[in-house]
Short mmCIF file of C-alpha atoms in Angstrom, two decimals:
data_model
loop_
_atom_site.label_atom_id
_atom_site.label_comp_id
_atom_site.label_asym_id
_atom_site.label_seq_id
_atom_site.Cartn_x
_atom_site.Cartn_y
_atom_site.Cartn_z
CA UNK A 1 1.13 -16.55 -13.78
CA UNK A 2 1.03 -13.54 -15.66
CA UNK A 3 -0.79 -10.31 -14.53
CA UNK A 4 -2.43 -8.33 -17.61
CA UNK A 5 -1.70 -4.89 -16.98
CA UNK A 6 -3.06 -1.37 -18.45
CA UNK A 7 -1.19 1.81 -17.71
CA UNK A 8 -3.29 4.45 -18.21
CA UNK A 9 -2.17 8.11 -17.87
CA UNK A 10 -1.90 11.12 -20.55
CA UNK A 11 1.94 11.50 -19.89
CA UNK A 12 3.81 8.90 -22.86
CA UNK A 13 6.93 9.56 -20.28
CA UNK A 14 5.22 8.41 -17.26
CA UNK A 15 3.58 4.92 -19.13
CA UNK A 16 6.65 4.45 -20.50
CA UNK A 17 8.57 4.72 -17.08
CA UNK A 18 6.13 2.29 -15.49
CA UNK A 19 6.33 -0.09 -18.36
CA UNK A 20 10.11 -0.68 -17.98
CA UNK A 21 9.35 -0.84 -14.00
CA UNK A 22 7.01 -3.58 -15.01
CA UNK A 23 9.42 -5.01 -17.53
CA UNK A 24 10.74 -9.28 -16.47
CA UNK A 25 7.93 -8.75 -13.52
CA UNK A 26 4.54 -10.86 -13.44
CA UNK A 27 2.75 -7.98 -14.37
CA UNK A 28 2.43 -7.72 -18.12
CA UNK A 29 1.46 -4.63 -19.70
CA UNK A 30 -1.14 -5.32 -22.65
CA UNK A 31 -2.64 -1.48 -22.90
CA UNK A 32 -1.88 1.23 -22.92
CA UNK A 33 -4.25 4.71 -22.72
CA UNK A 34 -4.28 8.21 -21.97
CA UNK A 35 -7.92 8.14 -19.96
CA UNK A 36 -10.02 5.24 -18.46
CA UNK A 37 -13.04 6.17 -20.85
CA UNK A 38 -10.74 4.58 -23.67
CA UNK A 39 -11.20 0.88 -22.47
CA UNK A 40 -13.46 -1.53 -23.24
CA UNK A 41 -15.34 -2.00 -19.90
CA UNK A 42 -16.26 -5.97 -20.20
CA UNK A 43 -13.00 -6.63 -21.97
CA UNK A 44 -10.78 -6.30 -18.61
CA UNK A 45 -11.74 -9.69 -16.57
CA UNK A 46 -8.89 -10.42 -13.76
CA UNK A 47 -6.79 -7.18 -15.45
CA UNK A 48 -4.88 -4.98 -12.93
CA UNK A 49 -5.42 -1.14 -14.17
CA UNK A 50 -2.75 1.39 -13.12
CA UNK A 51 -4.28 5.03 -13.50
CA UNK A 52 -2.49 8.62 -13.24
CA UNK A 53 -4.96 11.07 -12.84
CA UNK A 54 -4.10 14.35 -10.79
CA UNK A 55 -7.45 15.59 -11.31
CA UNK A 56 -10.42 15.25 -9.16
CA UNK A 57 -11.35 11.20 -8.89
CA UNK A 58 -15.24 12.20 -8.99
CA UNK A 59 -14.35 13.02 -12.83
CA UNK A 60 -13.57 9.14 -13.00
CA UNK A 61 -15.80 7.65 -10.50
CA UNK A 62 -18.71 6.65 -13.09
CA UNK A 63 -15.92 4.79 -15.53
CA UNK A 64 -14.67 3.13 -12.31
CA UNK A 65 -17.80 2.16 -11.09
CA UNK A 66 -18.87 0.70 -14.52
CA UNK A 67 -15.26 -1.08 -15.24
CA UNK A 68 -15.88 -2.94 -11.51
CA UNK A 69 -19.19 -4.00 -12.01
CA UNK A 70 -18.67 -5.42 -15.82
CA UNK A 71 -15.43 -7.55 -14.90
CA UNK A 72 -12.97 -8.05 -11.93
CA UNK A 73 -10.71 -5.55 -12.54
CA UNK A 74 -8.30 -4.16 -10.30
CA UNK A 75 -8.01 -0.11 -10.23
CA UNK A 76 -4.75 1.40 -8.66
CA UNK A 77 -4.70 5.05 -8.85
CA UNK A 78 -1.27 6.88 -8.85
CA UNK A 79 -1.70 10.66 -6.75
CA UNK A 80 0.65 13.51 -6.67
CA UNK A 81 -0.54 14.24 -2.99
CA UNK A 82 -2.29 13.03 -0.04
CA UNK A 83 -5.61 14.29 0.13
CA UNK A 84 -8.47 12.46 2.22
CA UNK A 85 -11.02 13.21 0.41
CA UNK A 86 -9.97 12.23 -2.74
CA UNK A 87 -9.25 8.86 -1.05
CA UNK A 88 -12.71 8.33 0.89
CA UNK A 89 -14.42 8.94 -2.86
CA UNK A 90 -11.74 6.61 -4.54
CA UNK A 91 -12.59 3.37 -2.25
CA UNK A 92 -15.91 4.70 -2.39
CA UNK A 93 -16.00 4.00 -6.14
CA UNK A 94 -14.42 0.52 -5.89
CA UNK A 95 -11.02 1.64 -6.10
CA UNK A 96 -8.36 -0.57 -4.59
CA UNK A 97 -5.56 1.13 -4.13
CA UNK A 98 -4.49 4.69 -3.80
CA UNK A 99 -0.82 5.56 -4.00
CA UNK A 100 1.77 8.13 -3.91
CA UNK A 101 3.68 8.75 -7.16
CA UNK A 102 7.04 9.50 -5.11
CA UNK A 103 6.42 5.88 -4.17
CA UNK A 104 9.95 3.40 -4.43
CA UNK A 105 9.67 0.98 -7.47
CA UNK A 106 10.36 -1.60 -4.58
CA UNK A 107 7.43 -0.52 -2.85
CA UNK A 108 4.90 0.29 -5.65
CA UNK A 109 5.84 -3.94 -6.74
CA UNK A 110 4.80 -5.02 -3.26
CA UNK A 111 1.24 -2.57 -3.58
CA UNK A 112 0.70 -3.95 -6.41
CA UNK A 113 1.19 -7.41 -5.13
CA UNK A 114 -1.08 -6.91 -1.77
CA UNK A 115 -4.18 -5.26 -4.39
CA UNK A 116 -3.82 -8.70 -5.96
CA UNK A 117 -4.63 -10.31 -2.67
CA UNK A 118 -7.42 -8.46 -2.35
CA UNK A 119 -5.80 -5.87 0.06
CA UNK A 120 -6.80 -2.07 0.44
CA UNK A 121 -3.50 0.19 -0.16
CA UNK A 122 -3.25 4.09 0.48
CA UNK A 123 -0.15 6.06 1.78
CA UNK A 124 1.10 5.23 5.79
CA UNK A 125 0.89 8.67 6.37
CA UNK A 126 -2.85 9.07 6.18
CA UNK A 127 -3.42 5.93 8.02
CA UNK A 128 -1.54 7.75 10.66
CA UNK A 129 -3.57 10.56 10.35
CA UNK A 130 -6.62 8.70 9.98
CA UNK A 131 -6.35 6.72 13.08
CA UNK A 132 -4.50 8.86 15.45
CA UNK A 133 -8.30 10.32 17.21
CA UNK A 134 -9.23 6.41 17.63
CA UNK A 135 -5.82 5.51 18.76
CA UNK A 136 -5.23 8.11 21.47
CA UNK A 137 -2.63 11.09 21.90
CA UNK A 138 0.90 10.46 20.23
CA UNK A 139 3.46 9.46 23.06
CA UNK A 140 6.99 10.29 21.42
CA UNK A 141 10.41 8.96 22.30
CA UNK A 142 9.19 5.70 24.13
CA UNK A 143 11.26 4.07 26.66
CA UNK A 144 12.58 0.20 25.77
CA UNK A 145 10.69 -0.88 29.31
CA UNK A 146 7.03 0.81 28.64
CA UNK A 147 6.87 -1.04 25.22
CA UNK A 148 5.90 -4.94 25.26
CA UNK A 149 8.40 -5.70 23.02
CA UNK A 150 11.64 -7.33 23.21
CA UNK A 151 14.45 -5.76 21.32
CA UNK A 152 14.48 -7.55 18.17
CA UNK A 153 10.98 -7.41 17.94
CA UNK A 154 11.27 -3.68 18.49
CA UNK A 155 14.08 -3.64 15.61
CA UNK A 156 11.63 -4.92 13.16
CA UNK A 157 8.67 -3.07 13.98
CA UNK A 158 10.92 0.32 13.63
CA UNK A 159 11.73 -0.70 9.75
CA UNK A 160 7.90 -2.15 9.46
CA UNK A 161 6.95 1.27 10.53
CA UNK A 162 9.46 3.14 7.85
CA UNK A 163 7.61 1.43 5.06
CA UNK A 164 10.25 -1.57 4.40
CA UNK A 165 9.10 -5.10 2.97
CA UNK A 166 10.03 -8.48 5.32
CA UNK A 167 12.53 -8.97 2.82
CA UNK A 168 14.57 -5.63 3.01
CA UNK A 169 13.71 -6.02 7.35
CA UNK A 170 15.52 -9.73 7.07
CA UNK A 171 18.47 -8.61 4.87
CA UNK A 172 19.05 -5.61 7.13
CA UNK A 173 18.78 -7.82 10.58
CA UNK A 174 20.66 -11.00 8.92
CA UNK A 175 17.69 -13.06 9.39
CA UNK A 176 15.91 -15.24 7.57
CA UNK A 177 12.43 -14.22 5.66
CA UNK A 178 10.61 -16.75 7.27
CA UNK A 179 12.08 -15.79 10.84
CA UNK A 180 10.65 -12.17 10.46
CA UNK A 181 7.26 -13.48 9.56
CA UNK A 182 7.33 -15.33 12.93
CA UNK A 183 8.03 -12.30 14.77
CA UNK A 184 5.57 -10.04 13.32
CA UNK A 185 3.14 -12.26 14.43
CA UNK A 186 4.35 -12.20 18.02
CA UNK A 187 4.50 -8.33 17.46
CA UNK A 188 0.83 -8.49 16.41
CA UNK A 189 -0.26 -10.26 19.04
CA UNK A 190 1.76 -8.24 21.66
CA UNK A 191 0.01 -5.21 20.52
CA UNK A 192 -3.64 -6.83 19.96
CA UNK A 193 -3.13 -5.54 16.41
CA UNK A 194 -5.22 -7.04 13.38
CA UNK A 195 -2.49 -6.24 10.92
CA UNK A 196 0.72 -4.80 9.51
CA UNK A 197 -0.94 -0.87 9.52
CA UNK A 198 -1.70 -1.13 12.86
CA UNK A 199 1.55 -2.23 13.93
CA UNK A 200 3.19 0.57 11.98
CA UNK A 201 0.92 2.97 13.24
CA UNK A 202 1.52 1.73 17.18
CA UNK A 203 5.13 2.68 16.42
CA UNK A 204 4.84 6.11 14.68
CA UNK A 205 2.41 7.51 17.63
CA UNK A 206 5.58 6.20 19.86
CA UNK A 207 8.20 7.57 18.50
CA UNK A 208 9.87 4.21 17.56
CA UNK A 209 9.97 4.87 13.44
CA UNK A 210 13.17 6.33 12.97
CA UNK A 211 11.78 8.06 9.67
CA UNK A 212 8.03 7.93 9.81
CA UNK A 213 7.93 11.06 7.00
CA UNK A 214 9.40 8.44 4.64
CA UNK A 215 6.34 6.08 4.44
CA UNK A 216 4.94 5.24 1.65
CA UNK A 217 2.28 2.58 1.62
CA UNK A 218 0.67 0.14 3.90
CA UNK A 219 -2.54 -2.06 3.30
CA UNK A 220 -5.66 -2.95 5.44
CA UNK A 221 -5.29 -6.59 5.58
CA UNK A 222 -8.87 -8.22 5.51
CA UNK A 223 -10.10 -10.31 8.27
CA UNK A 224 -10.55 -13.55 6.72
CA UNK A 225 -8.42 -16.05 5.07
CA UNK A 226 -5.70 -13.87 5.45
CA UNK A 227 -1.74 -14.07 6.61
CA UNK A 228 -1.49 -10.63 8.13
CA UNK A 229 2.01 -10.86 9.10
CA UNK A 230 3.07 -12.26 5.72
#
């Protein structure tokens, strides 16, 4: 099934970069604008909306809040940096996801695809950040016995943490798909974590990531009627 899409950003370079990312994926572009203000708010039902704006998102928030309330819409902005604040007022206009623009076309795909399940997405690195005063003091270089983890388990939490997609983690380890989903929900349970973030997040205050600077995006997964691990 088909995903209408609108890219909206002033830069013709940038839509049409994201356009031929988009290009022989489910998400088909069907708009195209250089500001929010410039679409039809009840004309968007089920649309997923893909917004550059480096400016300040309060500039926005009204258009957002009136594009959510007239139709189900999804709203994924694209930021130069991360900033909290311009986060916190983002999801606290209805925005659903909030990425970095020096995100992998691999990764950006899989946002995209978790904001359709009805997923929060921001960068890792503010998770991290985020979290780290309700998750205790960072403990670097962890030894293999203090962790609860057995060493393939450990193996994929380490590429969870560095932002890679069950995919990429079972290609790398020569394991099925499938097989990784059943760990990470060992790995989950191990750590009395709720979800995939979490997880990641356990392993960056450890010093497990090999490259936690390299994240890129992780999403909330909601409580209810959802696979976390998947």
């Amino acid at each position: 099934m088909s995903i209408p899409t609108c890219l909206i950003g002033q830069s013709n370079l940038f839509r049409a970069g994201l356009k031929m990312l988009l290009r022989n994926t489910r998400f088909e572009v069907v708009r195209e604008a250089e500001t929010l203000q410039e679409l039809g708010a009840n004309n968007w039902p089920d649309a997923l909306l893909l917004v550059d704006h480096p400016g300040d998102v309060r500039d926005i928030e009204p258009t957002i809040l009136s594009l959510k309330a007239a139709s189900s819409c999804r709203i994924v902005l694209l930021a130069e940096s991360v900033e909290a604040d311009q986060l916190a007022w983002s999801f606290a206009a209805g925005v659903d996801g909030y990425v970095l623009e020096e995100i992998s076309p691999e990764a950006l795909l899989e946002s995209l695809d978790l904001v359709l399940l009805g997923e929060k997405v921001f960068p890792s690195r503010l998770a991290v950040l985020m979290c780290e005063e309700h998750w205790g003091v960072r403990t670097h270089n962890a030894r293999p016995r203090d962790v609860p983890l057995s060493e393939r388990e450990l193996e994929i939490v380490q590429r969870l943490a560095d932002g890679l997609p069950n995919k990429t983690i079972a290609a790398q380890l020569s394991i099925s798909e499938a097989t990784v989903k059943v760990h990470l929900k060992t790995i989950l349970k191990k750590l009395g974590a709720h979800n995939r973030t979490q997880a990641a997040i356990w392993a960056v205050q450890r010093g497990i990531s090999a490259a936690p600077e390299i994240l890129t995006t992780a999403a909330v997964a909601r409580t209810v009627d959802l696979e976390p691990a998947a």
